[in-house]
Amino acid sequence: MATMTAGSLQMAAMRPCTSSSRRLFMSSAAILGVDVKGASQAKFASSSYISSVKPLRKTLVSAPLKFTNVVTRALSGESEKGVVSGLPIDLRGKRAFVAGVADDNGYGWAIAKALAAAGAEILVGTWVPALNIFETSLRRGKFDESRRLPNGSLMEIIKVYPLDAVYDTPEDVPDDVRTNKRYAGASNWTVKEVAESVKNDFGSIDILVHSLANGPEVTKPLLETSRKGYLAAISASSYSFVSLLKHFLPIMNPGGASISLTYIASERTIPGYGGGMSSAKAALESDTMVLAFEAGRKHKIRVNTISAGPLGSRAAKAIGFIEKMIEYSYANAPLQKELSADEVGNTAAFLVSPLASAVTGSVVYVD
């Protein structure tokens, strides 16, 4: 039942351009513009390709579009000519744990890749039933194309940990899950155990990324959602962030940062985004503000969440109408382009970097 796919149920931001009253957000990260001809790429929640892959669908207009894809550069402090270039996002010497990476097709993967491009060491937590497939694909090179960083090297994932963030401790795991064949051979995968394993292996981390969600009844209207389904959505999609931060905070270095992924359904009605998922995202955003205060006062850790727009990931297709949501957003957005996963990854890299040292408790819209 405890399905944990990286940011799996994040949905498209469907709102007209005239309705937004939020302040615009611009990262001061060093960026490189890459012109891409034709349709842009439809991307959506959690582990995903970054920019240079073929489009998932045609755009709504017949004439080819031309836009700029933003790619985070890992600047070592000097350009090829030996001259300092721009304002770098420098995460060298930092270690990140990204919870919710199960493939290379979502926001979790894009965030991990952007952090790696900025120099961070990457650890990931993968939902237990997806672990073998993910590790096998990595080992066989199936993700090599999407692992490629701007400098031509491949993103290195230092270690993959089995994780089911629905369960805090081994005592919380019911017998039917413990004996499930999909969990056979895996151990130490509850939140507390994973945090302890990371501490034993590496001592500490600097960055914590929550890129996972699940709502077993997401296709049901809220009025038809059961109590069990509603609470399951809250548990997997919002409390899981509280639990991860609670258990990882003691091993996070002061000055570190944590981010999660939310969705506009937290504040606006999105028909079809049911099963309590809109409530879970609202809770996640409220928790972000409270956790920012508590983690900031106690451990000097910043906590932010990214409200990301439409992405046609594999997990999003479970909703059944993600393409329509992408088209709606495309037609009504102020910037008439489809969102690519790397744009969310770039924002995440900025938010966890020293460049955002005074940004905490914020919902940052990338949609």
Short mmCIF file of C-alpha atoms in Angstrom, two decimals:
data_model
loop_
_atom_site.label_atom_id
_atom_site.label_comp_id
_atom_site.label_asym_id
_atom_site.label_seq_id
_atom_site.Cartn_x
_atom_site.Cartn_y
_atom_site.Cartn_z
CA MET A 1 0.00 0.00 0.00
CA ALA A 2 2.88 2.27 0.80
CA THR A 3 3.67 3.36 -2.71
CA MET A 4 6.47 5.94 -2.73
CA THR A 5 7.20 7.33 -6.17
CA ALA A 6 9.23 10.46 -6.39
CA GLY A 7 6.82 13.35 -6.37
CA SER A 8 4.49 10.91 -8.05
CA LEU A 9 1.19 12.68 -7.70
CA GLN A 10 2.14 16.25 -8.34
CA MET A 11 -0.26 17.67 -10.88
CA ALA A 12 -0.37 20.35 -13.53
CA ALA A 13 -0.86 23.95 -12.44
CA MET A 14 -4.06 24.86 -14.26
CA ARG A 15 -4.75 28.53 -13.90
CA PRO A 16 -5.18 31.52 -16.23
CA CYS A 17 -2.39 34.05 -16.39
CA THR A 18 -4.70 36.81 -15.12
CA SER A 19 -5.34 35.02 -11.83
CA SER A 20 -1.86 35.04 -10.40
CA SER A 21 -1.09 37.66 -7.79
CA ARG A 22 2.08 36.07 -6.51
CA ARG A 23 5.42 37.72 -6.61
CA LEU A 24 7.61 36.52 -9.43
CA PHE A 25 10.62 34.49 -8.43
CA MET A 26 13.97 34.65 -10.19
CA SER A 27 17.04 32.67 -9.20
CA SER A 28 20.36 34.48 -9.24
CA ALA A 29 22.00 31.24 -10.23
CA ALA A 30 24.56 31.13 -13.01
CA ILE A 31 22.77 29.71 -16.03
CA LEU A 32 23.40 28.73 -19.60
CA GLY A 33 20.72 29.28 -22.25
CA VAL A 34 20.23 26.53 -24.80
CA ASP A 35 17.99 27.15 -27.80
CA VAL A 36 15.63 24.31 -28.54
CA LYS A 37 13.58 24.18 -31.74
CA GLY A 38 10.10 22.79 -31.94
CA ALA A 39 7.89 21.63 -29.10
CA SER A 40 9.15 21.83 -25.56
CA GLN A 41 9.20 18.91 -23.25
CA ALA A 42 6.26 17.91 -21.10
CA LYS A 43 7.59 16.93 -17.72
CA PHE A 44 5.97 16.35 -14.33
CA ALA A 45 6.69 15.19 -10.77
CA SER A 46 9.84 13.55 -9.38
CA SER A 47 12.62 11.47 -11.04
CA SER A 48 13.22 12.72 -14.60
CA TYR A 49 15.20 13.57 -17.71
CA ILE A 50 16.79 16.99 -17.85
CA SER A 51 16.30 18.99 -20.99
CA SER A 52 17.99 17.21 -23.85
CA VAL A 53 15.43 14.52 -24.54
CA LYS A 54 12.77 14.35 -27.20
CA PRO A 55 9.42 16.07 -26.56
CA LEU A 56 6.63 13.98 -25.09
CA ARG A 57 3.99 15.57 -27.28
CA LYS A 58 3.33 18.24 -29.88
CA THR A 59 2.65 21.79 -28.83
CA LEU A 60 -0.75 23.39 -29.26
CA VAL A 61 0.40 25.53 -32.17
CA SER A 62 1.35 24.35 -35.60
CA ALA A 63 4.32 26.64 -36.08
CA PRO A 64 7.52 25.50 -34.32
CA LEU A 65 8.39 27.42 -31.18
CA LYS A 66 11.79 28.54 -30.05
CA PHE A 67 12.58 29.03 -26.42
CA THR A 68 15.47 28.93 -24.01
CA ASN A 69 16.00 25.94 -21.73
CA VAL A 70 17.84 26.82 -18.58
CA VAL A 71 20.63 24.53 -17.48
CA THR A 72 22.50 24.80 -14.21
CA ARG A 73 26.25 24.99 -14.68
CA ALA A 74 28.62 23.49 -12.18
CA LEU A 75 31.18 26.27 -12.06
CA SER A 76 34.47 25.37 -10.46
CA GLY A 77 35.22 29.03 -9.98
CA GLU A 78 36.93 29.50 -13.32
CA SER A 79 35.76 29.30 -16.90
CA GLU A 80 37.66 27.53 -19.64
CA LYS A 81 39.62 30.73 -20.20
CA GLY A 82 40.57 30.94 -16.55
CA VAL A 83 38.29 33.87 -15.79
CA VAL A 84 35.57 33.77 -13.14
CA SER A 85 32.25 33.63 -14.98
CA GLY A 86 28.98 34.82 -13.50
CA LEU A 87 27.59 34.08 -10.06
CA PRO A 88 28.10 30.36 -9.47
CA ILE A 89 25.94 27.88 -7.64
CA ASP A 90 28.71 26.08 -5.83
CA LEU A 91 27.74 22.98 -3.86
CA ARG A 92 31.17 21.36 -3.85
CA GLY A 93 31.80 19.62 -0.54
CA LYS A 94 28.06 19.29 0.12
CA ARG A 95 26.19 16.01 0.42
CA ALA A 96 22.52 15.64 -0.57
CA PHE A 97 20.00 12.93 0.22
CA VAL A 98 17.18 12.88 -2.35
CA ALA A 99 14.18 10.84 -1.22
CA GLY A 100 11.88 9.60 -3.95
CA VAL A 101 14.01 8.74 -6.98
CA ALA A 102 12.80 5.59 -8.70
CA ASP A 103 13.65 6.27 -12.36
CA ASP A 104 15.00 9.05 -14.56
CA ASN A 105 11.63 10.53 -15.44
CA GLY A 106 10.54 13.07 -12.84
CA TYR A 107 11.46 15.99 -10.62
CA GLY A 108 13.48 14.00 -8.07
CA TRP A 109 15.93 12.90 -10.75
CA ALA A 110 16.09 16.42 -12.18
CA ILE A 111 16.86 17.89 -8.76
CA ALA A 112 19.54 15.28 -8.07
CA LYS A 113 21.12 16.04 -11.43
CA ALA A 114 21.12 19.81 -10.88
CA LEU A 115 22.71 19.37 -7.44
CA ALA A 116 25.32 17.07 -8.94
CA ALA A 117 26.04 19.59 -11.68
CA ALA A 118 26.69 22.17 -8.95
CA GLY A 119 29.19 19.82 -7.31
CA ALA A 120 27.14 18.07 -4.61
CA GLU A 121 27.56 14.41 -3.67
CA ILE A 122 24.31 12.54 -4.32
CA LEU A 123 22.64 9.88 -2.19
CA VAL A 124 19.13 8.71 -3.07
CA GLY A 125 16.31 6.90 -1.34
CA THR A 126 14.23 4.62 -3.58
CA TRP A 127 10.90 3.02 -2.81
CA VAL A 128 11.63 -0.58 -1.85
CA PRO A 129 9.53 -2.35 -4.54
CA ALA A 130 11.22 -0.24 -7.23
CA LEU A 131 14.75 -0.66 -5.88
CA ASN A 132 15.91 -3.66 -7.92
CA ILE A 133 14.68 -2.24 -11.23
CA PHE A 134 16.23 1.15 -10.51
CA GLU A 135 19.62 -0.26 -9.50
CA THR A 136 19.65 -2.67 -12.44
CA SER A 137 18.89 0.14 -14.87
CA LEU A 138 21.68 2.24 -13.40
CA ARG A 139 24.14 -0.64 -13.57
CA ARG A 140 23.29 -1.51 -17.17
CA GLY A 141 23.64 2.07 -18.33
CA LYS A 142 19.99 2.64 -19.23
CA PHE A 143 20.12 6.05 -17.55
CA ASP A 144 23.49 7.10 -18.97
CA GLU A 145 22.05 9.56 -21.47
CA SER A 146 19.93 11.28 -18.85
CA ARG A 147 22.81 11.22 -16.33
CA ARG A 148 24.93 13.43 -18.54
CA LEU A 149 25.87 16.75 -16.92
CA PRO A 150 26.54 20.05 -18.71
CA ASN A 151 30.30 19.42 -18.58
CA GLY A 152 29.89 16.07 -20.35
CA SER A 153 30.46 13.83 -17.35
CA LEU A 154 27.83 11.50 -15.90
CA MET A 155 26.05 12.16 -12.64
CA GLU A 156 27.33 9.75 -10.03
CA ILE A 157 24.94 8.44 -7.41
CA ILE A 158 27.18 7.53 -4.50
CA LYS A 159 24.70 5.18 -2.86
CA VAL A 160 21.08 4.08 -3.25
CA TYR A 161 19.13 3.34 -0.07
CA PRO A 162 15.86 1.36 0.08
CA LEU A 163 13.19 3.63 1.59
CA ASP A 164 9.52 3.54 2.41
CA ALA A 165 8.76 6.89 4.01
CA VAL A 166 5.30 5.78 5.15
CA TYR A 167 6.94 3.93 8.04
CA ASP A 168 9.00 5.74 10.67
CA THR A 169 10.41 2.73 12.55
CA PRO A 170 10.46 -1.07 12.10
CA GLU A 171 7.74 -1.33 14.74
CA ASP A 172 5.39 0.62 12.49
CA VAL A 173 5.56 -1.90 9.65
CA PRO A 174 2.52 -4.22 9.51
CA ASP A 175 3.05 -7.92 8.98
CA ASP A 176 1.47 -7.96 5.52
CA VAL A 177 4.05 -5.42 4.34
CA ARG A 178 6.95 -7.02 6.17
CA THR A 179 6.26 -10.37 4.52
CA ASN A 180 5.35 -8.96 1.11
CA LYS A 181 7.53 -10.43 -1.62
CA ARG A 182 8.18 -6.96 -3.02
CA TYR A 183 10.09 -6.18 0.19
CA ALA A 184 11.97 -9.47 0.25
CA GLY A 185 15.73 -9.10 0.57
CA ALA A 186 15.57 -5.45 1.63
CA SER A 187 16.36 -4.24 5.14
CA ASN A 188 16.69 -1.03 7.13
CA TRP A 189 14.24 0.84 4.91
CA THR A 190 12.11 2.75 7.43
CA VAL A 191 12.84 6.47 7.82
CA LYS A 192 14.67 6.09 11.12
CA GLU A 193 16.77 3.21 9.81
CA VAL A 194 17.72 5.03 6.61
CA ALA A 195 18.83 8.10 8.57
CA GLU A 196 20.92 5.87 10.82
CA SER A 197 22.44 4.11 7.80
CA VAL A 198 23.39 7.42 6.19
CA LYS A 199 24.94 8.56 9.46
CA ASN A 200 26.96 5.33 9.73
CA ASP A 201 28.08 5.53 6.10
CA PHE A 202 28.80 9.25 5.72
CA GLY A 203 28.39 10.95 9.09
CA SER A 204 26.31 13.88 7.92
CA ILE A 205 24.44 15.54 5.05
CA ASP A 206 23.85 19.15 4.04
CA ILE A 207 20.78 18.88 1.82
CA LEU A 208 17.54 16.92 2.23
CA VAL A 209 15.11 16.64 -0.68
CA HIS A 210 11.57 15.26 -0.31
CA SER A 211 10.30 14.27 -3.75
CA LEU A 212 7.69 11.63 -3.09
CA ALA A 213 3.92 11.34 -2.73
CA ASN A 214 1.10 8.87 -3.05
CA GLY A 215 -2.68 8.91 -2.90
CA PRO A 216 -4.23 5.49 -3.41
CA GLU A 217 -7.61 7.08 -4.20
CA VAL A 218 -6.34 10.08 -6.17
CA THR A 219 -8.74 9.42 -9.06
CA LYS A 220 -11.77 9.66 -6.75
CA PRO A 221 -13.53 12.96 -5.99
CA LEU A 222 -13.02 14.11 -2.42
CA LEU A 223 -16.66 13.32 -1.58
CA GLU A 224 -16.05 9.71 -2.61
CA THR A 225 -12.71 9.35 -0.82
CA SER A 226 -12.62 6.98 2.12
CA ARG A 227 -11.11 7.91 5.46
CA LYS A 228 -8.42 5.29 4.87
CA GLY A 229 -7.55 6.71 1.44
CA TYR A 230 -7.53 10.29 2.71
CA LEU A 231 -5.24 9.50 5.64
CA ALA A 232 -2.99 7.43 3.37
CA ALA A 233 -2.51 10.45 1.10
CA ILE A 234 -1.65 12.68 4.07
CA SER A 235 0.75 10.07 5.46
CA ALA A 236 2.67 9.42 2.24
CA SER A 237 2.61 12.91 0.80
CA SER A 238 2.99 15.33 3.72
CA TYR A 239 3.77 13.65 7.03
CA SER A 240 6.56 11.75 5.29
CA PHE A 241 8.36 15.10 4.95
CA VAL A 242 7.94 15.81 8.66
CA SER A 243 9.32 12.36 9.45
CA LEU A 244 12.29 12.67 7.09
CA LEU A 245 13.28 16.05 8.49
CA LYS A 246 12.78 14.87 12.07
CA HIS A 247 15.12 11.91 11.64
CA PHE A 248 17.70 13.56 9.35
CA LEU A 249 17.92 16.88 11.19
CA PRO A 250 20.37 15.56 13.81
CA ILE A 251 22.85 14.64 11.06
CA MET A 252 22.40 17.79 8.96
CA ASN A 253 25.20 20.33 9.10
CA PRO A 254 24.23 23.84 10.29
CA GLY A 255 23.53 26.09 7.33
CA GLY A 256 22.02 23.22 5.37
CA ALA A 257 18.67 23.20 3.60
CA SER A 258 15.67 21.03 2.89
CA ILE A 259 13.12 21.24 0.09
CA SER A 260 9.93 19.44 -0.90
CA LEU A 261 7.58 19.51 -3.89
CA THR A 262 4.02 20.78 -3.75
CA TYR A 263 1.29 21.65 -6.24
CA ILE A 264 -1.18 24.48 -6.85
CA ALA A 265 -4.13 22.24 -5.84
CA SER A 266 -3.18 23.16 -2.28
CA GLU A 267 -4.84 26.56 -2.83
CA ARG A 268 -7.11 26.18 -5.85
CA THR A 269 -9.66 23.64 -6.96
CA ILE A 270 -8.25 21.23 -9.53
CA PRO A 271 -11.03 18.85 -10.66
CA GLY A 272 -9.72 15.31 -10.87
CA TYR A 273 -6.97 15.77 -8.30
CA GLY A 274 -8.78 13.84 -5.59
CA GLY A 275 -8.30 11.26 -2.92
CA GLY A 276 -7.16 13.83 -0.37
CA MET A 277 -4.10 14.83 -2.38
CA SER A 278 -5.06 18.51 -2.46
CA SER A 279 -5.36 18.40 1.31
CA ALA A 280 -1.97 16.69 1.58
CA LYS A 281 -0.32 19.44 -0.47
CA ALA A 282 -2.00 22.13 1.65
CA ALA A 283 -0.67 20.41 4.76
CA LEU A 284 2.80 20.19 3.22
CA GLU A 285 2.87 23.94 2.59
CA SER A 286 1.64 24.76 6.07
CA ASP A 287 4.21 22.38 7.56
CA THR A 288 6.92 24.08 5.51
CA MET A 289 6.39 27.33 7.41
CA VAL A 290 6.31 25.65 10.81
CA LEU A 291 9.29 23.41 10.08
CA ALA A 292 11.27 26.38 8.78
CA PHE A 293 10.82 28.07 12.17
CA GLU A 294 11.58 24.98 14.24
CA ALA A 295 14.49 23.68 12.16
CA GLY A 296 15.87 27.19 11.75
CA ARG A 297 15.83 27.99 15.46
CA LYS A 298 17.15 24.61 16.58
CA HIS A 299 19.57 23.63 13.83
CA LYS A 300 19.96 26.63 11.48
CA ILE A 301 18.42 24.62 8.64
CA ARG A 302 16.33 26.30 5.94
CA VAL A 303 13.08 24.69 4.75
CA ASN A 304 11.31 25.58 1.49
CA THR A 305 8.92 23.94 -0.95
CA ILE A 306 8.63 24.23 -4.73
CA SER A 307 5.17 24.44 -6.27
CA ALA A 308 5.93 22.91 -9.64
CA GLY A 309 3.79 22.98 -12.75
CA PRO A 310 2.81 20.26 -15.24
CA LEU A 311 5.14 17.42 -16.11
CA GLY A 312 4.16 14.34 -18.08
CA SER A 313 6.02 11.80 -15.98
CA ARG A 314 5.16 8.12 -15.87
CA ALA A 315 3.63 8.50 -12.43
CA ALA A 316 1.48 11.44 -13.49
CA LYS A 317 -0.12 9.38 -16.24
CA ALA A 318 -1.83 7.33 -13.53
CA ILE A 319 -4.22 10.25 -13.09
CA GLY A 320 -5.49 9.70 -16.61
CA PHE A 321 -5.66 13.22 -18.03
CA ILE A 322 -2.23 14.77 -17.50
CA GLU A 323 -1.95 15.71 -21.19
CA LYS A 324 -5.10 17.82 -20.98
CA MET A 325 -3.76 19.55 -17.89
CA ILE A 326 -0.49 20.31 -19.65
CA GLU A 327 -2.38 21.73 -22.63
CA TYR A 328 -4.54 23.90 -20.37
CA SER A 329 -1.52 25.28 -18.57
CA TYR A 330 0.28 25.88 -21.85
CA ALA A 331 -2.65 27.79 -23.28
CA ASN A 332 -3.14 30.00 -20.21
CA ALA A 333 0.32 30.52 -18.73
CA PRO A 334 2.01 33.95 -18.96
CA LEU A 335 5.03 32.22 -20.47
CA GLN A 336 3.55 30.07 -23.21
CA LYS A 337 5.91 27.14 -22.94
CA GLU A 338 5.89 23.75 -21.35
CA LEU A 339 7.78 23.32 -18.13
CA SER A 340 10.88 21.13 -18.22
CA ALA A 341 12.10 19.21 -15.22
CA ASP A 342 15.50 20.88 -15.26
CA GLU A 343 13.87 24.25 -14.55
CA VAL A 344 12.62 22.84 -11.25
CA GLY A 345 16.03 21.25 -10.66
CA ASN A 346 17.73 24.60 -11.20
CA THR A 347 15.45 26.31 -8.70
CA ALA A 348 16.12 23.57 -6.19
CA ALA A 349 19.87 24.02 -6.64
CA PHE A 350 19.48 27.74 -5.97
CA LEU A 351 17.30 27.20 -2.89
CA VAL A 352 19.77 24.86 -1.20
CA SER A 353 22.80 26.98 -2.13
CA PRO A 354 24.41 29.86 -0.19
CA LEU A 355 22.82 32.21 -2.74
CA ALA A 356 19.47 31.58 -0.99
CA SER A 357 20.85 31.85 2.54
CA ALA A 358 17.99 34.17 3.61
CA VAL A 359 15.16 32.25 1.93
CA THR A 360 13.18 29.91 4.19
CA GLY A 361 9.59 28.98 4.92
CA SER A 362 8.66 29.87 1.33
CA VAL A 363 6.52 28.35 -1.40
CA VAL A 364 8.43 29.03 -4.61
CA TYR A 365 6.36 28.73 -7.78
CA VAL A 366 8.03 27.18 -10.82
CA ASP A 367 5.10 26.77 -13.18
#
